[in-house]
Amino acid sequence: MASTRDVDATYDERDVVVSGAEHEAAGVKAVMVSLQRAVEQMGPVRTVAALSKLNQRHGFDCPGCAWPEEHGGRKLAEFCENGAKAVAEEATKRVVTPEFFARHSIAELDAQPEYWLSQQGRLTHPMVLRPGDDHYRPIAWDDAYRLIADELHALDDPNQAVFYTSGRTSNEAAFLYQLLVRSFGTNNLPDCSNMCHESSGTALIDAIGIGKGSVTVDDLIASDLILIAGQNPGTNHPRMLSTLEKAKANGAKIVAINPLPEAGLIRFKDPQKVHGVVGHGVPIADEFVQIRIGGDMALFAGLGKLLFEADDKAPGTVVDRDFVDRHTAGFGEYETRTRALDLDTVTDATGIGRDQLDRVAAMLTASRRTVVCWAMGLTQQKHAVPSITEISNLLLMRGMIGKPGAGLCPVRGHSNVQGDRTMGIWEKMPERFLAALDTRFGISSPREHGMDTVDAIRAMRDGRAAVFIAMGGNFASATPDTPVTEAALRNCSLTVQVSTKLNRSHLVHGRTALILPSLGRTDRDIQATGKQLVSVEDSMSMVHLSRGSLRPPSEHVRSEVSIVCQLARALFGPGHPVPWESFNADYDTIRDTIADVVPGCEDYNRKVRGPDGFQLPHPPRDSREFHTATGKANFRAYPVEWVEIPHGRLVLQTLRSHDQYNTTIYGLDDRYRGVKGGRRVVFVNPADLQRFGLADGDRVDLISEFTGADGQVQERRAKDFAVVAYATPQGNAAAYYPETNPLVPLDHTAAKSNTPVSKAVVIRLERA
Ligand SMILES: Nc1nc2c(c(=O)[nH]1)N[C@H]1C(S)=C(S)[C@@H](COP(=O)(O)OP(=O)(O)OC[C@H]3O[C@@H](n4cnc5c(=O)[nH]c(N)nc54)[C@H](O)[C@@H]3O)O[C@H]1N2
Ligand SMILES: Nc1nc2c(c(=O)[nH]1)N[C@H]1C(S)=C(S)[C@@H](COP(=O)(O)OP(=O)(O)OC[C@H]3O[C@@H](n4cnc5c(=O)[nH]c(N)nc54)[C@H](O)[C@@H]3O)O[C@H]1N2
Ligand SMILES: [Mo]
């Protein structure tokens, strides 16, 4: 459906101002900006109450990102601008009440851009939209649960229901949610991870037998070389910068691999000699590898070849033969493929010169303790799984897994996305988890795999699924191919959003729709037995408690745990084998059952109350054990792939600005990239602009081109973007998500992980 949102109602995108990009992240300005936002949203008293509890031992886990705390919690002085903004957005005093919905029709709200929706505040009451209505109206909680139960019971098959999860949900709520869904009879549990680090999990399970990173913060600090590929920590994981600063102080070298000279990683002066600046002015990146979009697999394979050559010159000094012989399988095939690689292919695929390749290879050869970090620049590619496997190959050949100061570091996004998976939010949980769940509760979990995010959209589009329930998130905006997803949601008989704040998914709805307002991480949670705590897992498998302390936006808002338990009661009636009432009353009882079901969580209630919580087991990290099919860590010799740029076209990556949290837009500035007052911008190399006869500031439409399975070229259009001349490689472009999601084809997904290819969309520019 064409949308009026392209033409903006509340601010004029033509006011966008572009100045020079900033080259340093954090600093005094970050503190000023975040305090200003915090006071605007929360007022001074709540600001102090909130920020003094952020990531402290007796406070709440930051809803910003999944980067771990260093032992003992964060010092107050270590300020994270985007963590403070995430808190301000959640703890805002602004509210969206029944009167708000009475004032604004659905059509009126849907004409507003995401930024406006994001800024209206916290939802206060459960609301319903019945067939034919044009306004949401209040509904009693019990009536809402009954309505959902009736719709679910009316389905012919439990697999016609889809249960989405975003990554902020606590371990307790996630565990109960999957228990409800499996008790109901389906594994349809798509989650945001399907669009995020699924490729990392898929690659790592095959390579090392577990889909999680193998390092701790202490390993990073103790490393002597850190490669950071496809990640923008200055904006998305700001607390990682202080870890990097400590590693540097200990003598570590840092290599940034990115098409863009991101602030916080790099100071961009002379492209061959660059230094990032952080906080007090410590240069971060020793080497900035300005790679072409999609070139990482070729880069890591090429570095592998150079390491073999270095080992030939000084046998036994580069390849860790002992580790390879003892702990790995498939080395021979990897060696043969890698040695046969033509380095000219690598330079063509990456855009990186031979001298720089040699320099990075020399750094790898000299390193005794290497860590490789990565995020969305690698995972959201067609060949994401082989690219990440190539990182694992490189570290395995050097014996860099399962020893202090070295290893694999996929940097997660949402603050509890990793915990949600540990708790069973996955459409294909392994048999041993399902069996333990069944034994513990006396239920029969289905064994047939469920739908992931992309499959769920297809099923709703084609009428194979009719009820959509979301535990958080903003499915309509976060998913690819916006018009297709919107039509899919509108095709449902019921859509239910458990949410903290107003978003697009409330306005793109099924025949009947519900908004169920939930508590967030910062809110106090009081149940029948008193104040409750929840727990979360960070990017490095540390599990710890989070205690909300602020007054919730209204007395009608419920915790996610409570919503799941009450829905279960309505759905299953009395006599269900799961003790939903006692779970709702006392979250310790939930943790006691998690201890019985989830591997590594034995004695959960006691361990999680330790000063820094506890660390989940990770066999490769802990004891160089690899629970793969071969019983060893696997080298894989995939054919090397990269992204070709068709003639006259650009390859577009869709990424985050410094002023958003995924689809929640905080503001219209991207300070670090020098953009002010607008988001419909596209960053293009000046030489490409010249080639296309365009100038900085010109307005263009972006048209994506994708060849479908039938061989036909499909076109998708996003209208009216301002062109910004920017230091991206020639042939590459960048623009913000979610404005560009209409350009991402639903069927363009990563091989094996089915993750939408959000970082490599072929586009052409047309004057608007
Ligand atoms: N403030 C804030 N914090 C967040 C979020 C947020 O929106 N706002 N989102 C959270 C979530 S859910 C996630 S997953 C993380 C995301 O964290 P990031 O992965 O850092 O997020 P993106 O903005 O998608 O940035 C991807 C980076 O990859 C680079 N890149 C793109 N293509 C390639 C490529 O082919 N190769 C290489 N080497 N690099 C490439 C881009 O230039 C960019 O620097 O952040 C989390 N934290
Ligand atoms: N083109 C493109 N698309 C992408 C990406 C990209 O880089 N490019 N990135 C992908 C990635 S990495 C991710 S993780 C997904 C994100 O996808 P989602 O997780 O679905 O999206 P968010 O924008 O994080 O969800 C925001 C909404 O969550 C709700 N919320 C916030 N906190 C809570 C809470 O504590 N409880 C509940 N119940 N609700 C809460 C609020 O109502 C808010 O409006 O998007 C993906 N989509
Ligand atoms: Mo993410």
PDB file of C-alpha atoms in Angstrom, residues 401-492:
ATOM      1  CA  ILE A 401      40.021 -20.001  20.532  1.00  0.00           C
ATOM      2  CA  GLY A 402      39.845 -21.164  24.126  1.00  0.00           C
ATOM      3  CA  LYS A 403      42.817 -19.267  25.493  1.00  0.00           C
ATOM      4  CA  PRO A 404      42.962 -16.024  27.476  1.00  0.00           C
ATOM      5  CA  GLY A 405      42.990 -12.821  25.458  1.00  0.00           C
ATOM      6  CA  ALA A 406      41.791 -14.436  22.232  1.00  0.00           C
ATOM      7  CA  GLY A 407      38.635 -15.515  20.476  1.00  0.00           C
ATOM      8  CA  LEU A 408      35.421 -14.815  18.618  1.00  0.00           C
ATOM      9  CA  CYS A 409      33.290 -11.832  19.582  1.00  0.00           C
ATOM     10  CA  PRO A 410      29.942 -11.359  17.821  1.00  0.00           C
ATOM     11  CA  VAL A 411      28.653  -8.149  19.437  1.00  0.00           C
ATOM     12  CA  ARG A 412      24.932  -8.552  20.110  1.00  0.00           C
ATOM     13  CA  GLY A 413      22.341  -5.856  19.677  1.00  0.00           C
ATOM     14  CA  HIS A 414      19.299  -5.815  21.934  1.00  0.00           C
ATOM     15  CA  SER A 415      20.166  -5.945  25.614  1.00  0.00           C
ATOM     16  CA  ASN A 416      18.685  -9.426  26.189  1.00  0.00           C
ATOM     17  CA  VAL A 417      18.575 -10.935  22.722  1.00  0.00           C
ATOM     18  CA  GLN A 418      21.113 -13.579  23.734  1.00  0.00           C
ATOM     19  CA  GLY A 419      19.215 -14.452  26.924  1.00  0.00           C
ATOM     20  CA  ASP A 420      15.944 -14.845  25.045  1.00  0.00           C
ATOM     21  CA  ARG A 421      17.574 -17.522  22.884  1.00  0.00           C
ATOM     22  CA  THR A 422      19.048 -19.289  25.925  1.00  0.00           C
ATOM     23  CA  MET A 423      15.516 -19.355  27.374  1.00  0.00           C
ATOM     24  CA  GLY A 424      14.066 -21.085  24.313  1.00  0.00           C
ATOM     25  CA  ILE A 425      12.939 -18.291  21.999  1.00  0.00           C
ATOM     26  CA  TRP A 426      13.911 -20.006  18.768  1.00  0.00           C
ATOM     27  CA  GLU A 427      11.848 -21.643  16.072  1.00  0.00           C
ATOM     28  CA  LYS A 428      14.203 -24.645  16.106  1.00  0.00           C
ATOM     29  CA  MET A 429      15.269 -25.311  19.698  1.00  0.00           C
ATOM     30  CA  PRO A 430      17.278 -28.539  20.012  1.00  0.00           C
ATOM     31  CA  GLU A 431      15.623 -31.779  21.114  1.00  0.00           C
ATOM     32  CA  ARG A 432      17.336 -31.880  24.518  1.00  0.00           C
ATOM     33  CA  PHE A 433      15.757 -28.540  25.490  1.00  0.00           C
ATOM     34  CA  LEU A 434      12.283 -29.608  24.364  1.00  0.00           C
ATOM     35  CA  ALA A 435      12.623 -32.944  26.131  1.00  0.00           C
ATOM     36  CA  ALA A 436      13.662 -31.228  29.383  1.00  0.00           C
ATOM     37  CA  LEU A 437      10.725 -28.823  29.077  1.00  0.00           C
ATOM     38  CA  ASP A 438       8.292 -31.703  28.554  1.00  0.00           C
ATOM     39  CA  THR A 439       9.684 -33.680  31.481  1.00  0.00           C
ATOM     40  CA  ARG A 440       9.608 -30.699  33.819  1.00  0.00           C
ATOM     41  CA  PHE A 441       6.037 -29.627  33.027  1.00  0.00           C
ATOM     42  CA  GLY A 442       4.298 -32.701  31.662  1.00  0.00           C
ATOM     43  CA  ILE A 443       3.486 -31.042  28.336  1.00  0.00           C
ATOM     44  CA  SER A 444       4.156 -32.310  24.796  1.00  0.00           C
ATOM     45  CA  SER A 445       6.156 -29.694  22.914  1.00  0.00           C
ATOM     46  CA  PRO A 446       5.797 -29.959  19.144  1.00  0.00           C
ATOM     47  CA  ARG A 447       8.961 -31.131  17.389  1.00  0.00           C
ATOM     48  CA  GLU A 448       8.338 -29.726  13.888  1.00  0.00           C
ATOM     49  CA  HIS A 449      10.434 -26.572  13.398  1.00  0.00           C
ATOM     50  CA  GLY A 450       8.519 -23.303  13.427  1.00  0.00           C
ATOM     51  CA  MET A 451       8.670 -20.206  11.254  1.00  0.00           C
ATOM     52  CA  ASP A 452      11.411 -17.597  11.423  1.00  0.00           C
ATOM     53  CA  THR A 453      10.719 -13.929  10.700  1.00  0.00           C
ATOM     54  CA  VAL A 454      10.852 -14.126   6.902  1.00  0.00           C
ATOM     55  CA  ASP A 455       8.819 -17.347   6.790  1.00  0.00           C
ATOM     56  CA  ALA A 456       6.241 -15.834   9.137  1.00  0.00           C
ATOM     57  CA  ILE A 457       5.763 -12.863   6.791  1.00  0.00           C
ATOM     58  CA  ARG A 458       5.292 -15.240   3.863  1.00  0.00           C
ATOM     59  CA  ALA A 459       2.777 -17.309   5.847  1.00  0.00           C
ATOM     60  CA  MET A 460       0.706 -14.263   6.844  1.00  0.00           C
ATOM     61  CA  ARG A 461       0.904 -12.909   3.303  1.00  0.00           C
ATOM     62  CA  ASP A 462      -0.363 -16.209   1.891  1.00  0.00           C
ATOM     63  CA  GLY A 463      -3.072 -16.756   4.518  1.00  0.00           C
ATOM     64  CA  ARG A 464      -1.312 -19.702   6.168  1.00  0.00           C
ATOM     65  CA  ALA A 465      -1.067 -17.765   9.454  1.00  0.00           C
ATOM     66  CA  ALA A 466      -3.862 -15.611  10.865  1.00  0.00           C
ATOM     67  CA  VAL A 467      -2.955 -14.559  14.411  1.00  0.00           C
ATOM     68  CA  PHE A 468       0.170 -12.499  15.096  1.00  0.00           C
ATOM     69  CA  ILE A 469       1.334 -11.804  18.648  1.00  0.00           C
ATOM     70  CA  ALA A 470       4.446  -9.739  19.403  1.00  0.00           C
ATOM     71  CA  MET A 471       6.296  -9.636  22.718  1.00  0.00           C
ATOM     72  CA  GLY A 472       7.858  -6.215  22.122  1.00  0.00           C
ATOM     73  CA  GLY A 473       9.494  -4.892  18.999  1.00  0.00           C
ATOM     74  CA  ASN A 474       8.107  -3.168  15.951  1.00  0.00           C
ATOM     75  CA  PHE A 475       7.577  -5.903  13.388  1.00  0.00           C
ATOM     76  CA  ALA A 476       5.974  -3.692  10.726  1.00  0.00           C
ATOM     77  CA  SER A 477       8.981  -1.359  10.529  1.00  0.00           C
ATOM     78  CA  ALA A 478      11.917  -3.596  11.421  1.00  0.00           C
ATOM     79  CA  THR A 479      11.246  -6.273   8.807  1.00  0.00           C
ATOM     80  CA  PRO A 480      12.176  -6.099   5.107  1.00  0.00           C
ATOM     81  CA  ASP A 481       9.938  -5.216   2.177  1.00  0.00           C
ATOM     82  CA  THR A 482       7.663  -2.887   4.169  1.00  0.00           C
ATOM     83  CA  PRO A 483       4.631  -2.925   1.836  1.00  0.00           C
ATOM     84  CA  VAL A 484       4.717  -6.755   1.695  1.00  0.00           C
ATOM     85  CA  THR A 485       5.010  -7.057   5.479  1.00  0.00           C
ATOM     86  CA  GLU A 486       2.247  -4.508   5.996  1.00  0.00           C
ATOM     87  CA  ALA A 487      -0.088  -6.391   3.683  1.00  0.00           C
ATOM     88  CA  ALA A 488       0.802  -9.607   5.526  1.00  0.00           C
ATOM     89  CA  LEU A 489      -0.115  -8.096   8.917  1.00  0.00           C
ATOM     90  CA  ARG A 490      -3.343  -6.648   7.504  1.00  0.00           C
ATOM     91  CA  ASN A 491      -4.208 -10.136   6.284  1.00  0.00           C
ATOM     92  CA  CYS A 492      -4.402 -11.449   9.863  1.00  0.00           C
TER      93      CYS A 492
END
